[in-house]
């Protein structure tokens, strides 16, 4: 069943299918009353929908006559409707935002079908098909409001909860024992570790586990002089990294070395910094930081910098933005589920905090159509990975986050408070990757309608998986 939402700037009403032309004429008369031509007329609340901007709306159990509206709701050709649909799978509810550019002139007729949207504004008609599996309940429309610069907002229920799209990449699912793998540099595709088979693939405890041992034991720390390092054939997985034993490894990128003359004349702080630089593992082709050496025979690789691929499968690179978002989003979702923690600090390998992240939810599906090029001039949530604007809508599994940047001493007091809070989980990445992630969050925020970009003092963003 399809519902027609007629929006005239001051009110909205729903025209369901299957009624007579006389009923439509009564709906038109009601429209005149809603337009204020008969002042003082009492307004009735809209069925399934709230007033736009707090003003009254009426739902008419009326319908367009086939003769008078012949061809009006036929499929629009050429023009794509720009919209954003934020779906919560847990509650089977959705927020629909029809972009301002699609509402050129008022009044506008908006047709909401279970799998399709159409916007007819003046002589223009724009349409967009929803991805397979996304089915709306048109009669559940409510909370309508139009915000300047945003477009038209309304909430709906779903008929069916769509299944989540497959993840672009998941290191924990793809890395198994007794299988051969090749490690590639994510930035340039250079081979980092040639064919390697692991006898054991084991998860590591959290990075702060040793600090908590005193709370667990009534005697001196039994692990004070021991470290968890992989033996030959082992692969240890941490929150943001993996540890490999580098003995008999086919290839390990060389770590940069500092000259002895430079070290001799450097200050103590500079020597400490250069000592840290000496432990870095870099890609010899693109010079990207891949990880660091932990001991003479142990190498740490960050999960944002390498791709681990089965040796028997053909390797295909992933766009950098898509890869980082997916890896970080999966990390946030897994940690929040396993440890019931929702606040995170994003730290660089230089020890500085770059971002504060507060996870709102991880059951979001984002559906977006960028609209036609003539009607859409802002970023999309999916960036250059989004489908062609006149093609089908794109759908991604995503996490919704609040964040605060902490570069250049911004939000320093809040960052210090979070760093000393045991309820906040630290995540460490290369410093360059932290800056890349901050840029992606900022672009995501900029792509949202202005009214959805902030929540209290935090900025809002989505990380797609």
mmCIF file of N, CA and C in Angstrom, residues 309-424:
data_model
loop_
_atom_site.group_PDB
_atom_site.id
_atom_site.type_symbol
_atom_site.label_atom_id
_atom_site.label_comp_id
_atom_site.label_asym_id
_atom_site.label_seq_id
_atom_site.Cartn_x
_atom_site.Cartn_y
_atom_site.Cartn_z
ATOM 1 N N UNK A 309 45.477 -11.542 3.984
ATOM 2 C CA UNK A 309 44.678 -12.156 2.926
ATOM 3 C C UNK A 309 45.079 -13.611 2.744
ATOM 4 N N UNK A 310 44.108 -14.532 2.596
ATOM 5 C CA UNK A 310 44.457 -15.939 2.318
ATOM 6 C C UNK A 310 45.303 -16.041 1.054
ATOM 7 N N UNK A 311 46.356 -16.811 1.127
ATOM 8 C CA UNK A 311 47.298 -16.870 0.003
ATOM 9 C C UNK A 311 46.688 -17.486 -1.242
ATOM 10 N N UNK A 312 45.652 -18.324 -1.066
ATOM 11 C CA UNK A 312 45.060 -18.970 -2.238
ATOM 12 C C UNK A 312 44.035 -18.082 -2.944
ATOM 13 N N UNK A 313 43.701 -16.938 -2.356
ATOM 14 C CA UNK A 313 42.726 -16.032 -2.964
ATOM 15 C C UNK A 313 43.435 -14.841 -3.589
ATOM 16 N N UNK A 314 42.829 -14.328 -4.663
ATOM 17 C CA UNK A 314 43.403 -13.151 -5.317
ATOM 18 C C UNK A 314 43.183 -11.923 -4.443
ATOM 19 N N UNK A 315 44.218 -11.117 -4.310
ATOM 20 C CA UNK A 315 44.168 -9.958 -3.427
ATOM 21 C C UNK A 315 43.561 -8.757 -4.142
ATOM 22 N N UNK A 316 42.672 -8.060 -3.444
ATOM 23 C CA UNK A 316 42.081 -6.830 -3.974
ATOM 24 C C UNK A 316 42.140 -5.763 -2.890
ATOM 25 N N UNK A 317 42.608 -4.591 -3.241
ATOM 26 C CA UNK A 317 42.758 -3.520 -2.260
ATOM 27 C C UNK A 317 41.402 -2.894 -1.936
ATOM 28 N N UNK A 318 41.324 -2.282 -0.777
ATOM 29 C CA UNK A 318 40.145 -1.547 -0.348
ATOM 30 C C UNK A 318 40.505 -0.077 -0.239
ATOM 31 N N UNK A 319 39.591 0.832 -0.587
ATOM 32 C CA UNK A 319 39.885 2.255 -0.414
ATOM 33 C C UNK A 319 40.258 2.553 1.035
ATOM 34 N N UNK A 320 41.232 3.424 1.216
ATOM 35 C CA UNK A 320 41.759 3.712 2.548
ATOM 36 C C UNK A 320 40.673 4.166 3.506
ATOM 37 N N UNK A 321 39.820 5.093 3.079
ATOM 38 C CA UNK A 321 38.767 5.615 3.952
ATOM 39 C C UNK A 321 37.813 4.515 4.380
ATOM 40 N N UNK A 322 37.390 3.703 3.431
ATOM 41 C CA UNK A 322 36.463 2.617 3.738
ATOM 42 C C UNK A 322 37.099 1.618 4.700
ATOM 43 N N UNK A 323 38.373 1.313 4.505
ATOM 44 C CA UNK A 323 39.059 0.326 5.332
ATOM 45 C C UNK A 323 39.186 0.817 6.775
ATOM 46 N N UNK A 324 39.659 2.047 6.979
ATOM 47 C CA UNK A 324 39.857 2.564 8.328
ATOM 48 C C UNK A 324 38.527 2.663 9.061
ATOM 49 N N UNK A 325 37.497 3.184 8.385
ATOM 50 C CA UNK A 325 36.193 3.281 9.035
ATOM 51 C C UNK A 325 35.686 1.921 9.472
ATOM 52 N N UNK A 326 35.811 0.938 8.595
ATOM 53 C CA UNK A 326 35.309 -0.398 8.900
ATOM 54 C C UNK A 326 36.051 -1.014 10.085
ATOM 55 N N UNK A 327 37.375 -0.912 10.093
ATOM 56 C CA UNK A 327 38.170 -1.518 11.162
ATOM 57 C C UNK A 327 37.882 -0.841 12.502
ATOM 58 N N UNK A 328 37.848 0.493 12.521
ATOM 59 C CA UNK A 328 37.596 1.211 13.776
ATOM 60 C C UNK A 328 36.168 0.969 14.254
ATOM 61 N N UNK A 329 35.201 0.972 13.343
ATOM 62 C CA UNK A 329 33.807 0.732 13.728
ATOM 63 C C UNK A 329 33.634 -0.659 14.327
ATOM 64 N N UNK A 330 34.253 -1.666 13.722
ATOM 65 C CA UNK A 330 34.164 -3.020 14.265
ATOM 66 C C UNK A 330 34.794 -3.095 15.647
ATOM 67 N N UNK A 331 35.908 -2.394 15.818
ATOM 68 C CA UNK A 331 36.591 -2.396 17.116
ATOM 69 C C UNK A 331 35.697 -1.783 18.190
ATOM 70 N N UNK A 332 35.062 -0.660 17.895
ATOM 71 C CA UNK A 332 34.166 -0.011 18.853
ATOM 72 C C UNK A 332 32.985 -0.911 19.203
ATOM 73 N N UNK A 333 32.393 -1.525 18.172
ATOM 74 C CA UNK A 333 31.218 -2.376 18.408
ATOM 75 C C UNK A 333 31.583 -3.607 19.228
ATOM 76 N N UNK A 334 32.714 -4.236 18.928
ATOM 77 C CA UNK A 334 33.110 -5.447 19.646
ATOM 78 C C UNK A 334 33.448 -5.149 21.105
ATOM 79 N N UNK A 335 34.167 -4.051 21.342
ATOM 80 C CA UNK A 335 34.544 -3.717 22.716
ATOM 81 C C UNK A 335 33.337 -3.301 23.551
ATOM 82 N N UNK A 336 32.404 -2.564 22.939
ATOM 83 C CA UNK A 336 31.213 -2.160 23.693
ATOM 84 C C UNK A 336 30.366 -3.360 24.061
ATOM 85 N N UNK A 337 30.329 -4.369 23.186
ATOM 86 C CA UNK A 337 29.546 -5.569 23.466
ATOM 87 C C UNK A 337 30.243 -6.460 24.500
ATOM 88 N N UNK A 338 31.568 -6.580 24.402
ATOM 89 C CA UNK A 338 32.291 -7.493 25.280
ATOM 90 C C UNK A 338 32.557 -6.898 26.655
ATOM 91 N N UNK A 339 32.771 -5.584 26.723
ATOM 92 C CA UNK A 339 33.198 -4.971 27.983
ATOM 93 C C UNK A 339 32.235 -3.906 28.502
ATOM 94 N N UNK A 340 31.120 -3.723 27.813
ATOM 95 C CA UNK A 340 30.116 -2.732 28.233
ATOM 96 C C UNK A 340 30.749 -1.351 28.446
ATOM 97 N N UNK A 341 31.652 -0.999 27.562
ATOM 98 C CA UNK A 341 32.241 0.328 27.595
ATOM 99 C C UNK A 341 31.863 1.063 26.317
ATOM 100 N N UNK A 342 31.536 2.344 26.447
ATOM 101 C CA UNK A 342 31.040 3.103 25.302
ATOM 102 C C UNK A 342 31.835 4.385 25.061
ATOM 103 N N UNK A 343 32.817 4.640 25.913
ATOM 104 C CA UNK A 343 33.662 5.819 25.733
ATOM 105 C C UNK A 343 35.093 5.377 25.447
ATOM 106 N N UNK A 344 35.715 6.043 24.477
ATOM 107 C CA UNK A 344 37.029 5.633 24.012
ATOM 108 C C UNK A 344 37.906 6.861 23.774
ATOM 109 N N UNK A 345 39.186 6.701 24.057
ATOM 110 C CA UNK A 345 40.176 7.696 23.656
ATOM 111 C C UNK A 345 40.983 7.119 22.508
ATOM 112 N N UNK A 346 41.149 7.914 21.453
ATOM 113 C CA UNK A 346 41.966 7.504 20.313
ATOM 114 C C UNK A 346 43.338 8.134 20.490
ATOM 115 N N UNK A 347 44.329 7.289 20.773
ATOM 116 C CA UNK A 347 45.687 7.749 21.039
ATOM 117 C C UNK A 347 46.608 7.422 19.871
ATOM 118 N N UNK A 348 47.572 8.297 19.663
ATOM 119 C CA UNK A 348 48.592 8.030 18.670
ATOM 120 C C UNK A 348 49.752 7.274 19.273
ATOM 121 N N UNK A 349 50.650 6.785 18.410
ATOM 122 C CA UNK A 349 51.815 6.082 18.924
ATOM 123 C C UNK A 349 52.811 7.031 19.571
ATOM 124 N N UNK A 350 52.511 8.344 19.527
ATOM 125 C CA UNK A 350 53.329 9.312 20.246
ATOM 126 C C UNK A 350 52.805 9.571 21.655
ATOM 127 N N UNK A 351 51.732 8.854 22.056
ATOM 128 C CA UNK A 351 51.186 8.986 23.398
ATOM 129 C C UNK A 351 50.141 10.068 23.556
ATOM 130 N N UNK A 352 49.884 10.854 22.526
ATOM 131 C CA UNK A 352 48.913 11.940 22.614
ATOM 132 C C UNK A 352 47.499 11.446 22.311
ATOM 133 N N UNK A 353 46.516 12.100 22.939
ATOM 134 C CA UNK A 353 45.112 11.814 22.644
ATOM 135 C C UNK A 353 44.671 12.710 21.492
ATOM 136 N N UNK A 354 44.114 12.110 20.459
ATOM 137 C CA UNK A 354 43.678 12.846 19.284
ATOM 138 C C UNK A 354 42.167 13.038 19.241
ATOM 139 N N UNK A 355 41.410 12.034 19.701
ATOM 140 C CA UNK A 355 39.948 12.084 19.595
ATOM 141 C C UNK A 355 39.334 11.431 20.824
ATOM 142 N N UNK A 356 38.222 11.991 21.281
ATOM 143 C CA UNK A 356 37.364 11.343 22.268
ATOM 144 C C UNK A 356 36.120 10.857 21.541
ATOM 145 N N UNK A 357 35.778 9.597 21.713
ATOM 146 C CA UNK A 357 34.629 9.012 21.006
ATOM 147 C C UNK A 357 33.665 8.405 22.014
ATOM 148 N N UNK A 358 32.399 8.705 21.817
ATOM 149 C CA UNK A 358 31.321 8.139 22.633
ATOM 150 C C UNK A 358 30.396 7.379 21.681
ATOM 151 N N UNK A 359 30.351 6.065 21.829
ATOM 152 C CA UNK A 359 29.526 5.232 20.947
ATOM 153 C C UNK A 359 28.063 5.333 21.346
ATOM 154 N N UNK A 360 27.209 5.729 20.391
ATOM 155 C CA UNK A 360 25.769 5.828 20.657
ATOM 156 C C UNK A 360 25.057 4.516 20.367
ATOM 157 N N UNK A 361 25.240 3.975 19.178
ATOM 158 C CA UNK A 361 24.622 2.691 18.851
ATOM 159 C C UNK A 361 25.408 2.025 17.735
ATOM 160 N N UNK A 362 25.268 0.718 17.667
ATOM 161 C CA UNK A 362 25.981 -0.059 16.650
ATOM 162 C C UNK A 362 25.033 -0.905 15.817
ATOM 163 N N UNK A 363 23.730 -0.623 15.871
ATOM 164 C CA UNK A 363 22.751 -1.400 15.092
ATOM 165 C C UNK A 363 22.138 -0.547 13.988
ATOM 166 N N UNK A 364 22.897 0.421 13.492
ATOM 167 C CA UNK A 364 22.382 1.358 12.497
ATOM 168 C C UNK A 364 22.614 0.843 11.084
ATOM 169 N N UNK A 365 21.619 1.025 10.257
ATOM 170 C CA UNK A 365 21.762 0.856 8.813
ATOM 171 C C UNK A 365 21.505 2.211 8.171
ATOM 172 N N UNK A 366 22.415 2.647 7.329
ATOM 173 C CA UNK A 366 22.270 3.919 6.637
ATOM 174 C C UNK A 366 21.938 3.665 5.178
ATOM 175 N N UNK A 367 20.882 4.307 4.717
ATOM 176 C CA UNK A 367 20.502 4.254 3.312
ATOM 177 C C UNK A 367 20.539 5.683 2.795
ATOM 178 N N UNK A 368 21.235 5.891 1.685
ATOM 179 C CA UNK A 368 21.379 7.253 1.181
ATOM 180 C C UNK A 368 21.307 7.284 -0.331
ATOM 181 N N UNK A 369 20.619 8.290 -0.831
ATOM 182 C CA UNK A 369 20.652 8.616 -2.244
ATOM 183 C C UNK A 369 21.123 10.053 -2.348
ATOM 184 N N UNK A 370 22.172 10.274 -3.107
ATOM 185 C CA UNK A 370 22.731 11.615 -3.205
ATOM 186 C C UNK A 370 21.891 12.533 -4.068
ATOM 187 N N UNK A 371 20.916 11.995 -4.780
ATOM 188 C CA UNK A 371 20.105 12.826 -5.657
ATOM 189 C C UNK A 371 20.830 13.111 -6.954
ATOM 190 N N UNK A 372 20.150 13.839 -7.852
ATOM 191 C CA UNK A 372 20.770 14.201 -9.122
ATOM 192 C C UNK A 372 21.810 15.275 -8.895
ATOM 193 N N UNK A 373 22.775 15.342 -9.758
ATOM 194 C CA UNK A 373 23.874 16.289 -9.587
ATOM 195 C C UNK A 373 23.401 17.728 -9.571
ATOM 196 N N UNK A 374 22.284 18.029 -10.226
ATOM 197 C CA UNK A 374 21.780 19.392 -10.258
ATOM 198 C C UNK A 374 21.086 19.789 -8.983
ATOM 199 N N UNK A 375 20.751 18.797 -8.142
ATOM 200 C CA UNK A 375 20.005 19.119 -6.937
ATOM 201 C C UNK A 375 20.762 18.791 -5.664
ATOM 202 N N UNK A 376 22.040 18.419 -5.789
ATOM 203 C CA UNK A 376 22.761 17.976 -4.598
ATOM 204 C C UNK A 376 24.162 18.546 -4.632
ATOM 205 N N UNK A 377 24.541 19.296 -3.633
ATOM 206 C CA UNK A 377 25.834 19.971 -3.647
ATOM 207 C C UNK A 377 26.602 19.789 -2.356
ATOM 208 N N UNK A 378 26.244 18.788 -1.533
ATOM 209 C CA UNK A 378 26.954 18.561 -0.287
ATOM 210 C C UNK A 378 27.572 17.178 -0.310
ATOM 211 N N UNK A 379 28.463 16.921 0.643
ATOM 212 C CA UNK A 379 29.077 15.603 0.759
ATOM 213 C C UNK A 379 28.005 14.559 1.053
ATOM 214 N N UNK A 380 28.291 13.331 0.644
ATOM 215 C CA UNK A 380 27.449 12.224 1.073
ATOM 216 C C UNK A 380 28.192 11.461 2.158
ATOM 217 N N UNK A 381 27.446 10.722 2.954
ATOM 218 C CA UNK A 381 28.056 9.939 4.024
ATOM 219 C C UNK A 381 29.004 8.887 3.479
ATOM 220 N N UNK A 382 28.798 8.477 2.219
ATOM 221 C CA UNK A 382 29.586 7.385 1.673
ATOM 222 C C UNK A 382 30.737 7.874 0.803
ATOM 223 N N UNK A 383 30.852 9.184 0.622
ATOM 224 C CA UNK A 383 31.983 9.741 -0.088
ATOM 225 C C UNK A 383 32.115 9.176 -1.483
ATOM 226 N N UNK A 384 33.383 8.961 -1.926
ATOM 227 C CA UNK A 384 33.616 8.498 -3.294
ATOM 228 C C UNK A 384 33.306 7.028 -3.471
ATOM 229 N N UNK A 385 32.944 6.319 -2.398
ATOM 230 C CA UNK A 385 32.571 4.912 -2.522
ATOM 231 C C UNK A 385 31.093 4.730 -2.780
ATOM 232 N N UNK A 386 30.358 5.853 -2.767
ATOM 233 C CA UNK A 386 28.920 5.763 -2.951
ATOM 234 C C UNK A 386 28.595 5.473 -4.410
ATOM 235 N N UNK A 387 27.477 4.836 -4.631
ATOM 236 C CA UNK A 387 27.095 4.472 -5.985
ATOM 237 C C UNK A 387 26.763 5.722 -6.796
ATOM 238 N N UNK A 388 26.687 5.554 -8.095
ATOM 239 C CA UNK A 388 26.371 6.663 -8.977
ATOM 240 C C UNK A 388 25.059 7.305 -8.562
ATOM 241 N N UNK A 389 24.989 8.623 -8.650
ATOM 242 C CA UNK A 389 23.857 9.349 -8.089
ATOM 243 C C UNK A 389 22.532 8.959 -8.718
ATOM 244 N N UNK A 390 22.543 8.524 -9.966
ATOM 245 C CA UNK A 390 21.282 8.152 -10.602
ATOM 246 C C UNK A 390 21.009 6.661 -10.482
ATOM 247 N N UNK A 391 21.876 5.950 -9.798
ATOM 248 C CA UNK A 391 21.699 4.523 -9.623
ATOM 249 C C UNK A 391 20.936 4.207 -8.359
ATOM 250 N N UNK A 392 20.952 2.932 -7.951
ATOM 251 C CA UNK A 392 20.219 2.536 -6.750
ATOM 252 C C UNK A 392 20.799 3.199 -5.503
ATOM 253 N N UNK A 393 20.004 3.216 -4.449
ATOM 254 C CA UNK A 393 20.464 3.770 -3.185
ATOM 255 C C UNK A 393 21.527 2.864 -2.583
ATOM 256 N N UNK A 394 22.447 3.470 -1.835
ATOM 257 C CA UNK A 394 23.479 2.707 -1.155
ATOM 258 C C UNK A 394 23.064 2.401 0.267
ATOM 259 N N UNK A 395 23.488 1.259 0.790
ATOM 260 C CA UNK A 395 23.143 0.856 2.152
ATOM 261 C C UNK A 395 24.392 0.324 2.828
ATOM 262 N N UNK A 396 24.629 0.801 4.061
ATOM 263 C CA UNK A 396 25.794 0.380 4.813
ATOM 264 C C UNK A 396 25.427 0.127 6.265
ATOM 265 N N UNK A 397 26.057 -0.890 6.829
ATOM 266 C CA UNK A 397 26.017 -1.074 8.267
ATOM 267 C C UNK A 397 26.937 -0.024 8.879
ATOM 268 N N UNK A 398 26.537 0.605 9.983
ATOM 269 C CA UNK A 398 27.331 1.707 10.532
ATOM 270 C C UNK A 398 27.173 1.784 12.039
ATOM 271 N N UNK A 399 28.107 2.503 12.661
ATOM 272 C CA UNK A 399 27.982 2.856 14.069
ATOM 273 C C UNK A 399 27.821 4.368 14.147
ATOM 274 N N UNK A 400 27.027 4.815 15.101
ATOM 275 C CA UNK A 400 26.800 6.250 15.299
ATOM 276 C C UNK A 400 27.579 6.679 16.534
ATOM 277 N N UNK A 401 28.364 7.731 16.388
ATOM 278 C CA UNK A 401 29.239 8.148 17.479
ATOM 279 C C UNK A 401 29.117 9.645 17.726
ATOM 280 N N UNK A 402 29.421 10.028 18.956
ATOM 281 C CA UNK A 402 29.700 11.414 19.306
ATOM 282 C C UNK A 402 31.209 11.528 19.467
ATOM 283 N N UNK A 403 31.773 12.660 19.092
ATOM 284 C CA UNK A 403 33.225 12.789 19.205
ATOM 285 C C UNK A 403 33.623 14.226 19.477
ATOM 286 N N UNK A 404 34.824 14.361 20.036
ATOM 287 C CA UNK A 404 35.453 15.647 20.287
ATOM 288 C C UNK A 404 36.903 15.563 19.818
ATOM 289 N N UNK A 405 37.347 16.482 18.957
ATOM 290 C CA UNK A 405 38.768 16.510 18.584
ATOM 291 C C UNK A 405 39.612 17.069 19.716
ATOM 292 N N UNK A 406 40.818 16.545 19.859
ATOM 293 C CA UNK A 406 41.708 16.976 20.945
ATOM 294 C C UNK A 406 43.056 17.474 20.437
ATOM 295 N N UNK A 407 43.159 17.753 19.138
ATOM 296 C CA UNK A 407 44.415 18.261 18.604
ATOM 297 C C UNK A 407 44.589 19.723 18.993
ATOM 298 N N UNK A 408 45.829 20.172 19.055
ATOM 299 C CA UNK A 408 46.177 21.553 19.393
ATOM 300 C C UNK A 408 45.553 21.973 20.727
ATOM 301 N N UNK A 409 45.585 21.043 21.691
ATOM 302 C CA UNK A 409 45.118 21.293 23.063
ATOM 303 C C UNK A 409 43.625 21.605 23.157
ATOM 304 N N UNK A 410 42.858 21.234 22.146
ATOM 305 C CA UNK A 410 41.410 21.407 22.229
ATOM 306 C C UNK A 410 40.828 20.382 23.205
ATOM 307 N N UNK A 411 39.850 20.808 23.996
ATOM 308 C CA UNK A 411 39.162 19.938 24.961
ATOM 309 C C UNK A 411 40.146 19.227 25.893
ATOM 310 N N UNK A 412 41.192 19.943 26.295
ATOM 311 C CA UNK A 412 42.237 19.326 27.111
ATOM 312 C C UNK A 412 41.717 18.858 28.464
ATOM 313 N N UNK A 413 40.879 19.668 29.107
ATOM 314 C CA UNK A 413 40.364 19.279 30.422
ATOM 315 C C UNK A 413 39.522 18.008 30.335
ATOM 316 N N UNK A 414 38.692 17.942 29.305
ATOM 317 C CA UNK A 414 37.856 16.749 29.121
ATOM 318 C C UNK A 414 38.724 15.537 28.790
ATOM 319 N N UNK A 415 39.752 15.737 27.968
ATOM 320 C CA UNK A 415 40.645 14.630 27.620
ATOM 321 C C UNK A 415 41.374 14.107 28.853
ATOM 322 N N UNK A 416 41.826 15.021 29.722
ATOM 323 C CA UNK A 416 42.508 14.593 30.948
ATOM 324 C C UNK A 416 41.563 13.814 31.863
ATOM 325 N N UNK A 417 40.311 14.275 31.944
ATOM 326 C CA UNK A 417 39.336 13.579 32.792
ATOM 327 C C UNK A 417 39.049 12.183 32.251
ATOM 328 N N UNK A 418 38.909 12.051 30.940
ATOM 329 C CA UNK A 418 38.648 10.738 30.343
ATOM 330 C C UNK A 418 39.848 9.808 30.510
ATOM 331 N N UNK A 419 41.053 10.369 30.403
ATOM 332 C CA UNK A 419 42.247 9.522 30.500
ATOM 333 C C UNK A 419 42.375 8.902 31.883
ATOM 334 N N UNK A 420 41.863 9.592 32.903
ATOM 335 C CA UNK A 420 41.947 9.086 34.277
ATOM 336 C C UNK A 420 40.693 8.329 34.711
ATOM 337 N N UNK A 421 39.778 8.126 33.782
ATOM 338 C CA UNK A 421 38.523 7.435 34.075
ATOM 339 C C UNK A 421 38.647 5.968 33.672
ATOM 340 N N UNK A 422 38.434 5.053 34.626
ATOM 341 C CA UNK A 422 38.557 3.624 34.332
ATOM 342 C C UNK A 422 37.458 3.130 33.393
ATOM 343 N N UNK A 423 36.388 3.901 33.257
ATOM 344 C CA UNK A 423 35.317 3.501 32.352
ATOM 345 C C UNK A 423 35.578 3.853 30.906
ATOM 346 N N UNK A 424 36.711 4.493 30.631
ATOM 347 C CA UNK A 424 37.071 4.885 29.270
ATOM 348 C C UNK A 424 38.161 3.946 28.765
#
